[in-house]
Short mmCIF file of C-alpha atoms and ligand atoms in Angstrom, two decimals:
data_model
loop_
_atom_site.label_atom_id
_atom_site.label_comp_id
_atom_site.label_asym_id
_atom_site.label_seq_id
_atom_site.Cartn_x
_atom_site.Cartn_y
_atom_site.Cartn_z
CA UNK A 1 -23.77 22.16 16.53
CA UNK A 2 -27.07 20.56 17.48
CA UNK A 3 -26.16 18.25 20.39
CA UNK A 4 -23.44 17.71 22.94
CA UNK A 5 -20.96 15.75 20.80
CA UNK A 6 -17.88 17.89 20.13
CA UNK A 7 -16.60 18.30 16.62
CA UNK A 8 -13.50 16.34 17.53
CA UNK A 9 -13.35 13.64 20.21
CA UNK A 10 -9.77 13.29 21.46
CA UNK A 11 -8.46 10.82 23.99
CA UNK A 12 -5.82 11.59 26.57
CA UNK A 13 -2.53 9.69 26.47
CA UNK A 14 -3.73 7.66 29.49
CA UNK A 15 -6.81 6.55 27.64
CA UNK A 16 -4.83 5.13 24.75
CA UNK A 17 -4.90 1.33 24.36
CA UNK A 18 -1.93 -0.51 25.82
CA UNK A 19 -2.60 -3.70 23.83
CA UNK A 20 -3.33 -4.56 20.26
CA UNK A 21 -6.47 -6.67 19.82
CA UNK A 22 -6.13 -9.88 17.83
CA UNK A 23 -9.54 -10.57 16.27
CA UNK A 24 -8.45 -14.06 15.20
CA UNK A 25 -8.81 -15.11 18.88
CA UNK A 26 -12.57 -14.59 18.55
CA UNK A 27 -13.00 -16.18 15.12
CA UNK A 28 -14.41 -19.68 15.25
CA UNK A 29 -13.16 -20.38 11.71
CA UNK A 30 -9.56 -19.15 11.67
CA UNK A 31 -8.07 -17.60 8.56
CA UNK A 32 -6.34 -20.17 6.36
CA UNK A 33 -2.57 -20.58 6.93
CA UNK A 34 0.11 -19.38 4.46
CA UNK A 35 1.42 -22.26 2.36
CA UNK A 36 4.88 -23.02 1.05
CA UNK A 37 4.49 -22.65 -2.75
CA UNK A 38 6.76 -25.66 -3.43
CA UNK A 39 5.34 -28.19 -0.95
CA UNK A 40 1.85 -26.68 -0.45
CA UNK A 41 2.33 -27.37 3.27
CA UNK A 42 1.72 -24.63 5.87
CA UNK A 43 4.71 -22.33 6.18
CA UNK A 44 6.67 -23.20 9.33
CA UNK A 45 7.99 -20.71 11.84
CA UNK A 46 11.53 -21.50 10.60
CA UNK A 47 10.65 -20.91 6.95
CA UNK A 48 8.89 -17.63 7.74
CA UNK A 49 11.79 -16.48 9.94
CA UNK A 50 14.13 -16.45 6.98
CA UNK A 51 12.06 -13.70 5.41
CA UNK A 52 10.37 -11.95 8.34
CA UNK A 53 11.46 -10.80 11.84
CA UNK A 54 11.04 -13.48 14.51
CA UNK A 55 8.59 -11.65 16.75
CA UNK A 56 6.51 -10.68 13.74
CA UNK A 57 6.34 -14.32 12.66
CA UNK A 58 5.01 -15.15 16.17
CA UNK A 59 2.32 -12.55 15.70
CA UNK A 60 1.58 -13.75 12.19
CA UNK A 61 0.94 -17.28 13.44
CA UNK A 62 -0.85 -16.44 16.70
CA UNK A 63 -4.55 -17.22 16.23
CA UNK A 64 -5.31 -17.40 19.93
CA UNK A 65 -3.93 -14.59 22.09
CA UNK A 66 -6.67 -11.99 22.33
CA UNK A 67 -4.56 -9.06 23.55
CA UNK A 68 -0.89 -8.51 22.74
CA UNK A 69 0.89 -5.83 24.68
CA UNK A 70 2.16 -2.82 22.74
CA UNK A 71 5.79 -2.39 23.84
CA UNK A 72 6.51 0.86 25.70
CA UNK A 73 8.93 2.06 22.98
CA UNK A 74 6.18 1.79 20.36
CA UNK A 75 3.65 3.52 22.61
CA UNK A 76 6.14 6.35 23.13
CA UNK A 77 6.38 6.80 19.37
CA UNK A 78 2.59 6.58 19.00
CA UNK A 79 2.40 9.53 21.46
CA UNK A 80 4.04 11.71 18.80
CA UNK A 81 0.98 11.56 16.55
CA UNK A 82 -1.68 9.57 18.40
CA UNK A 83 -4.36 9.41 19.59
CA UNK A 84 -5.83 10.42 16.26
CA UNK A 85 -9.08 12.44 16.42
CA UNK A 86 -12.53 11.00 15.86
CA UNK A 87 -14.39 13.77 14.06
CA UNK A 88 -18.12 14.30 13.93
CA UNK A 89 -18.76 15.35 10.30
CA UNK A 90 -21.35 18.00 11.20
CA UNK A 91 -20.56 20.00 8.06
CA UNK A 92 -20.93 17.00 5.77
CA UNK A 93 -24.21 16.07 7.44
CA UNK A 94 -25.48 19.62 6.93
CA UNK A 95 -24.38 19.68 3.28
CA UNK A 96 -26.18 16.38 2.62
CA UNK A 97 -29.15 17.34 4.82
CA UNK A 98 -29.17 13.89 6.18
CA UNK A 99 -30.51 12.66 9.51
CA UNK A 100 -27.55 10.24 9.64
CA UNK A 101 -24.82 10.99 12.22
CA UNK A 102 -21.41 10.67 10.58
CA UNK A 103 -18.05 10.24 12.29
CA UNK A 104 -14.64 9.71 10.79
CA UNK A 105 -11.38 8.51 12.34
CA UNK A 106 -8.64 10.64 10.81
CA UNK A 107 -5.28 8.88 10.36
CA UNK A 108 -3.62 11.50 8.12
CA UNK A 109 -2.04 13.56 10.90
CA UNK A 110 1.59 12.47 10.48
CA UNK A 111 4.22 13.13 7.80
CA UNK A 112 3.64 9.82 6.04
CA UNK A 113 0.09 11.07 5.59
CA UNK A 114 -1.57 7.70 6.32
CA UNK A 115 -2.37 5.01 8.85
CA UNK A 116 0.61 2.94 7.62
CA UNK A 117 2.92 4.39 10.27
CA UNK A 118 1.01 2.43 12.96
CA UNK A 119 2.46 -0.82 11.66
CA UNK A 120 5.72 0.54 10.27
CA UNK A 121 6.86 1.62 13.70
CA UNK A 122 5.99 -1.78 15.16
CA UNK A 123 7.82 -3.65 12.46
CA UNK A 124 10.89 -1.46 12.73
CA UNK A 125 10.93 -1.90 16.54
CA UNK A 126 10.95 -5.72 16.29
CA UNK A 127 13.69 -5.61 13.63
CA UNK A 128 15.81 -3.42 15.93
CA UNK A 129 15.10 -5.68 18.90
CA UNK A 130 16.29 -8.70 16.93
CA UNK A 131 19.58 -6.89 16.24
CA UNK A 132 19.08 -6.68 12.50
CA UNK A 133 20.96 -4.22 10.30
CA UNK A 134 17.96 -3.23 8.25
CA UNK A 135 14.83 -4.04 6.33
CA UNK A 136 13.71 -4.11 2.73
CA UNK A 137 10.33 -3.38 1.27
CA UNK A 138 8.51 -2.25 -1.87
CA UNK A 139 6.33 0.76 -2.35
CA UNK A 140 3.92 1.64 -5.13
CA UNK A 141 2.17 4.92 -4.40
CA UNK A 142 4.71 5.69 -1.67
CA UNK A 143 2.76 5.91 1.55
CA UNK A 144 4.17 2.72 2.95
CA UNK A 145 7.75 3.51 1.94
CA UNK A 146 7.42 6.91 3.59
CA UNK A 147 5.99 5.48 6.80
CA UNK A 148 8.68 2.80 6.96
CA UNK A 149 11.46 5.39 6.36
CA UNK A 150 10.17 7.39 9.29
CA UNK A 151 10.12 4.29 11.50
CA UNK A 152 13.57 2.96 10.50
CA UNK A 153 15.02 6.47 10.72
CA UNK A 154 13.71 6.68 14.31
CA UNK A 155 15.37 3.36 15.31
CA UNK A 156 18.58 3.89 13.25
CA UNK A 157 18.00 0.93 10.91
CA UNK A 158 18.90 0.70 7.21
CA UNK A 159 15.91 0.78 4.88
CA UNK A 160 15.95 -0.27 1.23
CA UNK A 161 12.80 0.68 -0.57
CA UNK A 162 12.17 -0.79 -4.06
CA UNK A 163 9.89 1.78 -5.63
CA UNK A 164 7.94 0.89 -8.77
CA UNK A 165 9.89 2.74 -11.51
CA UNK A 166 6.99 4.75 -12.89
CA UNK A 167 6.15 6.09 -9.39
CA UNK A 168 9.84 6.76 -8.74
CA UNK A 169 9.84 9.02 -11.79
CA UNK A 170 6.33 10.48 -11.33
CA UNK A 171 6.49 11.10 -7.60
CA UNK A 172 9.86 12.67 -6.92
CA UNK A 173 8.56 14.42 -3.83
CA UNK A 174 7.61 11.15 -2.11
CA UNK A 175 11.01 9.82 -2.94
CA UNK A 176 12.72 12.80 -1.37
CA UNK A 177 10.69 12.48 1.84
CA UNK A 178 11.91 8.89 2.12
CA UNK A 179 15.53 9.87 1.42
CA UNK A 180 15.28 12.67 3.96
CA UNK A 181 14.36 10.14 6.67
CA UNK A 182 17.42 8.10 5.59
CA UNK A 183 16.06 5.40 3.30
CA UNK A 184 17.71 4.19 0.14
CA UNK A 185 15.13 4.34 -2.66
CA UNK A 186 15.76 2.07 -5.66
CA UNK A 187 13.68 2.17 -8.83
CA UNK A 188 12.31 -1.27 -9.63
CA UNK A 189 13.07 -3.23 -11.75
CA UNK A 190 16.66 -2.56 -10.64
CA UNK A 191 20.06 -4.05 -11.38
CA UNK A 192 20.55 -5.02 -7.71
CA UNK A 193 18.71 -8.33 -7.77
CA UNK A 194 18.61 -11.39 -10.05
CA UNK A 195 14.92 -10.87 -10.65
CA UNK A 196 15.42 -7.18 -11.47
CA UNK A 197 18.31 -7.89 -13.84
CA UNK A 198 16.26 -10.61 -15.56
CA UNK A 199 13.23 -8.32 -16.02
CA UNK A 200 15.44 -5.47 -17.31
CA UNK A 201 16.97 -7.85 -19.84
CA UNK A 202 13.69 -9.26 -21.04
CA UNK A 203 11.73 -5.97 -20.96
CA UNK A 204 14.30 -3.18 -21.30
CA UNK A 205 11.70 -0.39 -20.97
CA UNK A 206 9.75 -1.88 -18.10
CA UNK A 207 8.31 0.79 -15.78
CA UNK A 208 7.83 -1.87 -13.10
CA UNK A 209 4.95 -3.25 -11.07
CA UNK A 210 4.20 -3.76 -7.40
CA UNK A 211 4.47 -7.52 -7.82
CA UNK A 212 7.95 -7.17 -9.34
CA UNK A 213 9.07 -4.76 -6.58
CA UNK A 214 7.91 -7.26 -3.90
CA UNK A 215 9.91 -10.02 -5.58
CA UNK A 216 13.02 -7.75 -5.57
CA UNK A 217 12.59 -6.65 -1.97
CA UNK A 218 12.19 -10.27 -0.79
CA UNK A 219 15.28 -11.36 -2.72
CA UNK A 220 17.27 -8.44 -1.29
CA UNK A 221 16.22 -9.45 2.22
CA UNK A 222 17.09 -13.14 1.98
CA UNK A 223 20.44 -12.57 0.22
CA UNK A 224 21.77 -9.84 2.53
CA UNK A 225 22.99 -10.85 5.99
CA UNK A 226 21.10 -9.02 8.76
CA UNK A 227 18.13 -7.94 6.63
CA UNK A 228 14.50 -8.98 6.69
CA UNK A 229 11.52 -8.12 4.47
CA UNK A 230 8.57 -6.10 5.80
CA UNK A 231 5.14 -5.56 4.31
CA UNK A 232 2.66 -2.73 4.85
CA UNK A 233 -0.69 -4.50 4.46
CA UNK A 234 -2.44 -7.86 3.90
CA UNK A 235 -0.61 -9.84 6.62
CA UNK A 236 -2.26 -10.78 9.95
CA UNK A 237 0.42 -8.90 11.89
CA UNK A 238 -0.33 -5.68 10.05
CA UNK A 239 -4.06 -5.94 10.85
CA UNK A 240 -3.08 -6.60 14.45
CA UNK A 241 -1.01 -3.38 14.66
CA UNK A 242 -3.79 -1.43 12.95
CA UNK A 243 -6.27 -2.48 15.67
CA UNK A 244 -5.07 0.64 17.50
CA UNK A 245 -7.39 2.55 15.10
CA UNK A 246 -10.49 0.63 15.98
CA UNK A 247 -9.78 0.51 19.68
CA UNK A 248 -9.27 4.28 19.96
CA UNK A 249 -12.48 4.73 17.90
CA UNK A 250 -14.40 2.49 20.28
CA UNK A 251 -13.10 4.17 23.39
CA UNK A 252 -14.00 7.57 22.04
CA UNK A 253 -17.53 6.49 21.05
CA UNK A 254 -18.07 4.70 24.37
CA UNK A 255 -17.24 7.94 26.23
CA UNK A 256 -20.35 9.46 24.72
CA UNK A 257 -22.44 6.32 24.72
CA UNK A 258 -22.55 6.18 20.94
CA UNK A 259 -23.06 2.85 19.18
CA UNK A 260 -22.44 2.91 15.46
CA UNK A 261 -24.88 1.15 13.15
CA UNK A 262 -22.51 1.04 10.22
CA UNK A 263 -18.71 1.03 9.80
CA UNK A 264 -17.20 1.83 6.41
CA UNK A 265 -13.63 1.64 5.20
CA UNK A 266 -11.68 1.41 1.98
CA UNK A 267 -9.96 -1.91 1.30
CA UNK A 268 -6.74 -2.40 -0.66
CA UNK A 269 -4.93 -5.20 1.24
CA UNK A 270 -7.36 -4.75 4.12
CA UNK A 271 -5.20 -3.37 6.91
CA UNK A 272 -6.94 -0.11 7.78
CA UNK A 273 -10.39 -1.68 7.54
CA UNK A 274 -9.28 -4.76 9.51
CA UNK A 275 -7.87 -2.44 12.17
CA UNK A 276 -10.87 -0.10 12.32
CA UNK A 277 -13.41 -2.89 12.69
CA UNK A 278 -11.39 -5.14 14.99
CA UNK A 279 -12.98 -4.49 18.42
CA UNK A 280 -16.45 -4.11 16.83
CA UNK A 281 -16.01 -7.39 14.96
CA UNK A 282 -14.92 -8.97 18.28
CA UNK A 283 -18.28 -8.00 19.83
CA UNK A 284 -20.10 -9.25 16.74
CA UNK A 285 -18.26 -12.59 16.78
CA UNK A 286 -18.96 -13.02 20.52
CA UNK A 287 -22.64 -12.25 19.93
CA UNK A 288 -22.55 -9.14 22.14
CA UNK A 289 -23.47 -6.50 19.51
CA UNK A 290 -24.23 -6.23 15.82
CA UNK A 291 -22.75 -3.83 13.28
CA UNK A 292 -23.09 -3.51 9.55
CA UNK A 293 -19.59 -3.36 8.06
CA UNK A 294 -18.79 -2.34 4.50
CA UNK A 295 -15.49 -2.72 2.64
CA UNK A 296 -15.18 -0.35 -0.29
CA UNK A 297 -12.96 -1.24 -3.22
CA UNK A 298 -12.24 0.38 -6.58
CA UNK A 299 -14.32 -0.91 -9.50
CA UNK A 300 -11.01 -1.26 -11.36
CA UNK A 301 -9.61 -3.75 -8.83
CA UNK A 302 -12.59 -5.53 -7.25
CA UNK A 303 -11.07 -8.47 -5.39
CA UNK A 304 -13.93 -9.03 -2.84
CA UNK A 305 -16.84 -8.22 -5.12
CA UNK A 306 -15.67 -10.06 -8.24
CA UNK A 307 -12.73 -12.25 -7.17
CA UNK A 308 -12.62 -15.86 -6.04
CA UNK A 309 -11.77 -17.25 -2.57
CA UNK A 310 -8.83 -19.48 -3.36
CA UNK A 311 -5.12 -19.93 -2.62
CA UNK A 312 -2.99 -17.56 -4.71
CA UNK A 313 0.43 -15.97 -4.84
CA UNK A 314 0.90 -12.68 -3.03
CA UNK A 315 3.31 -11.39 -5.71
CA UNK A 316 3.60 -11.52 -9.51
CA UNK A 317 7.06 -13.10 -9.25
CA UNK A 318 5.48 -16.10 -7.52
CA UNK A 319 8.18 -16.41 -4.87
CA UNK A 320 6.13 -15.45 -1.83
CA UNK A 321 3.96 -17.90 0.18
CA UNK A 322 0.47 -18.73 -1.02
CA UNK A 323 -2.40 -17.11 0.84
CA UNK A 324 -6.06 -18.12 0.74
CA UNK A 325 -7.90 -14.94 -0.11
CA UNK A 326 -10.39 -13.25 -2.35
CA UNK A 327 -8.21 -12.66 -5.38
CA UNK A 328 -8.32 -11.55 -8.99
CA UNK A 329 -5.19 -13.67 -9.71
CA UNK A 330 -1.63 -12.52 -9.01
CA UNK A 331 -1.13 -11.73 -12.69
CA UNK A 332 -4.08 -9.31 -12.67
CA UNK A 333 -2.85 -5.85 -13.79
CA UNK A 334 -5.31 -3.21 -12.62
CA UNK A 335 -5.72 -0.27 -14.91
CA UNK A 336 -3.80 2.86 -13.93
CA UNK A 337 -6.30 4.24 -11.45
CA UNK A 338 -5.37 6.98 -9.01
CA UNK A 339 -5.86 5.09 -5.77
CA UNK A 340 -2.44 3.40 -5.80
CA UNK A 341 -2.84 1.95 -2.35
CA UNK A 342 -5.96 0.00 -3.43
CA UNK A 343 -4.45 -1.66 -6.50
CA UNK A 344 -3.74 -5.03 -5.00
CA UNK A 345 -5.03 -8.23 -6.58
CA UNK A 346 -5.84 -9.99 -3.27
CA UNK A 347 -7.19 -9.27 0.21
CA UNK A 348 -6.17 -10.02 3.80
CA UNK A 349 -6.94 -13.62 4.70
CA UNK A 350 -8.75 -12.41 7.88
CA UNK A 351 -11.07 -10.11 5.97
CA UNK A 352 -11.48 -12.74 3.24
CA UNK A 353 -12.66 -15.30 5.83
CA UNK A 354 -15.04 -12.77 7.50
CA UNK A 355 -16.44 -11.81 4.10
CA UNK A 356 -16.93 -15.43 3.12
CA UNK A 357 -18.94 -16.01 6.30
CA UNK A 358 -21.15 -13.00 5.55
CA UNK A 359 -19.85 -10.97 8.53
CA UNK A 360 -18.83 -8.01 6.34
CA UNK A 361 -20.22 -6.68 3.08
CA UNK A 362 -18.37 -5.19 0.15
CA UNK A 363 -19.15 -2.67 -2.58
CA UNK A 364 -17.08 -1.31 -5.46
CA UNK A 365 -17.11 2.29 -6.62
CA UNK A 366 -15.94 4.06 -9.75
CA UNK A 367 -13.05 6.49 -9.74
CA UNK A 368 -14.84 9.63 -10.99
CA UNK A 369 -17.59 9.16 -8.42
CA UNK A 370 -14.86 8.81 -5.77
CA UNK A 371 -13.25 12.08 -6.71
CA UNK A 372 -16.62 13.85 -6.73
CA UNK A 373 -17.00 12.72 -3.15
CA UNK A 374 -13.44 13.74 -2.32
CA UNK A 375 -13.97 17.24 -3.66
CA UNK A 376 -17.21 17.69 -1.74
CA UNK A 377 -15.58 16.44 1.44
CA UNK A 378 -12.56 18.70 1.04
CA UNK A 379 -14.81 21.68 0.55
CA UNK A 380 -17.11 21.11 3.57
CA UNK A 381 -14.85 19.34 6.07
CA UNK A 382 -11.55 21.07 5.16
CA UNK A 383 -9.34 17.98 4.81
CA UNK A 384 -7.91 17.06 1.38
CA UNK A 385 -8.48 13.29 1.43
CA UNK A 386 -6.26 10.62 -0.11
CA UNK A 387 -7.89 9.00 -3.17
CA UNK A 388 -7.87 5.68 -1.26
CA UNK A 389 -9.75 7.16 1.68
CA UNK A 390 -12.20 8.83 -0.67
CA UNK A 391 -13.63 5.41 -1.56
CA UNK A 392 -14.93 5.26 1.99
CA UNK A 393 -16.20 8.85 1.72
CA UNK A 394 -18.16 7.93 -1.43
CA UNK A 395 -19.94 5.01 0.19
CA UNK A 396 -20.57 7.00 3.36
CA UNK A 397 -22.23 9.76 1.36
CA UNK A 398 -24.31 7.20 -0.54
CA UNK A 399 -25.46 5.59 2.71
CA UNK A 400 -26.18 8.98 4.28
CA UNK A 401 -28.34 9.90 1.31
CA UNK A 402 -30.23 6.60 1.68
CA UNK A 403 -30.86 7.61 5.32
CA UNK A 404 -32.28 10.88 4.08
CA UNK A 405 -34.61 9.14 1.68
CA UNK A 406 -35.84 6.67 4.29
CA UNK A 407 -35.71 9.17 7.14
CA UNK A 408 -33.42 6.94 9.16
CA UNK A 409 -31.07 8.26 11.85
CA UNK A 410 -28.22 5.83 11.45
CA UNK A 411 -24.83 6.41 13.04
CA UNK A 412 -22.07 5.87 10.48
CA UNK A 413 -18.32 5.67 11.22
CA UNK A 414 -15.79 5.67 8.45
CA UNK A 415 -12.03 5.52 8.24
CA UNK A 416 -10.30 8.54 6.77
CA UNK A 417 -7.00 6.82 6.18
CA UNK A 418 -4.89 9.70 4.85
CA UNK A 419 -4.33 12.96 3.07
CA UNK A 420 -3.96 13.55 -0.67
CA UNK A 421 -1.14 16.07 -0.97
CA UNK A 422 0.97 13.72 -3.05
CA UNK A 423 -1.95 12.83 -5.33
CA UNK A 424 -2.46 16.23 -6.89
CA UNK A 425 -1.86 14.88 -10.41
CA UNK A 426 -4.96 12.78 -9.88
CA UNK A 427 -6.92 15.82 -8.58
CA UNK A 428 -5.65 17.78 -11.62
CA UNK A 429 -6.99 15.09 -13.97
CA UNK A 430 -10.32 15.17 -12.20
CA UNK A 431 -10.52 19.01 -12.16
CA UNK A 432 -9.65 19.10 -15.90
CA UNK A 433 -12.41 16.56 -16.65
CA UNK A 434 -9.83 14.05 -17.94
CA UNK A 435 -10.45 11.25 -15.49
CA UNK A 436 -11.91 8.03 -16.78
CA UNK A 437 -13.38 4.89 -15.25
CA UNK A 438 -12.03 1.56 -16.29
CA UNK A 439 -13.82 -1.62 -15.20
CA UNK A 440 -12.30 -4.97 -16.10
CA UNK A 441 -14.50 -7.38 -18.05
CA UNK A 442 -15.41 -10.85 -16.71
CA UNK A 443 -13.13 -12.22 -19.39
CA UNK A 444 -10.13 -10.21 -18.06
CA UNK A 445 -10.75 -11.56 -14.56
CA UNK A 446 -11.35 -15.13 -15.70
CA UNK A 447 -8.04 -15.10 -17.52
CA UNK A 448 -5.92 -14.23 -14.52
CA UNK A 449 -8.01 -16.33 -12.14
CA UNK A 450 -7.34 -19.33 -14.29
CA UNK A 451 -3.64 -18.89 -13.54
CA UNK A 452 -4.07 -19.35 -9.76
CA UNK A 453 -2.11 -22.32 -8.47
CA UNK A 454 -3.88 -25.62 -7.90
CA UNK A 455 -3.95 -26.46 -4.17
C1 PLP G 1 -2.22 1.95 1.67
C2 PLP G 1 -3.39 2.81 1.91
C3 PLP G 1 -4.70 2.29 1.92
C4 PLP G 1 -5.01 0.83 1.60
O1 PLP G 1 -4.37 -0.14 2.33
P1 PLP G 1 -5.10 -1.10 3.33
O2 PLP G 1 -4.09 -2.06 3.74
O3 PLP G 1 -6.27 -1.72 2.60
O4 PLP G 1 -5.57 -0.24 4.44
C5 PLP G 1 -5.76 3.11 2.18
N1 PLP G 1 -5.53 4.42 2.43
C6 PLP G 1 -4.32 4.97 2.39
C7 PLP G 1 -4.16 6.45 2.63
C8 PLP G 1 -3.18 4.19 2.13
O5 PLP G 1 -1.98 4.72 2.13
#
């Protein structure tokens, strides 16, 4: 340990933020509104309230309030697993022999194994407060479903999770964690919804997709009295809740007078990255400070680096509102890569707008390179990272090696969003040398982009 920065910087409970920070308040160009797919008019509060909880609709539409108070009940729950540590990656620095100073914010210290619990508990709280019976959602890889099950279990709400059928069969352990917390887990396509029945009839052996599970979950919410639909990423409200990550990071760094040069995070729907960068982006937007910010996406699902900034559907069933975002087209089917949480065709409208204005950068990385980085990180820093998080590790290592070459002492902060205990099939493939990289062709992407709706 060469200087006075401890290996882990913890905050006390008193130092934890009492507000979420809404970066939209500091954006001159606001993210584009969600549109009604039938009328192409902005979704009204009333329309959104049929699908989502009222208070969450207010947060979704609020482009102006800079700080939104975190209710006491949510802060109490956060106390169970927050503040999360900010770790100085001394061992990684040593391994790489880099002059760069590397920090990571570790969000894997709860049973769901990821940052998703930060928003799940908020969404469950508002559903409870509204007097609802329960919520519905979809899950692919399973982290979101697990986080939501923990949150609804805590508040005594029903939780119906439509789980993509192939994951339901391949990840029985995730499924059992959800059931243990009290959720009902339904393989999708199911026989419980019109859309599910229709897909089962047309494609009897369908193993499902995230887009199909979303369509089922939305239908289940709007057709069952006392239920609403909740979503674990992409939406403005989710980025708002995840701002707890960035604010804790900033408080911890400020305690030691550290200013990062570079902030790196993986980006699927954009919620962890949006949350991690929020207060830093606020300073950047207000002209107080500058930071280099990098979104890292899989080469197999490169929405920022190869997609187009247009209005598109959020689901394959085309029943959800239209969002203006960097997208590969809602019919884009990413190859079966092992970072399930990053396989989304679009990107948060907030991050899309910031990227379009050149305020953040994006890179894409290949799967085998990601797992090389994951393995190195696990060995030297001790944490078994989630494949999603390992995208950020890859780019951090690449940047730290550039610093070594150029003899630059940059300070890099990256988001370590979760642990990889439920992804051991992926690690097995990698360890056996059976992992491949699939990169879509321009033609593949053009085909699905051409199907975006005309707005
Ligand atoms: C879901 C997930 C992600 C990606 O989602 P974002 O909304 O882009 O943050 C990243 N890491 C982990 C561990 C996840 O579970």
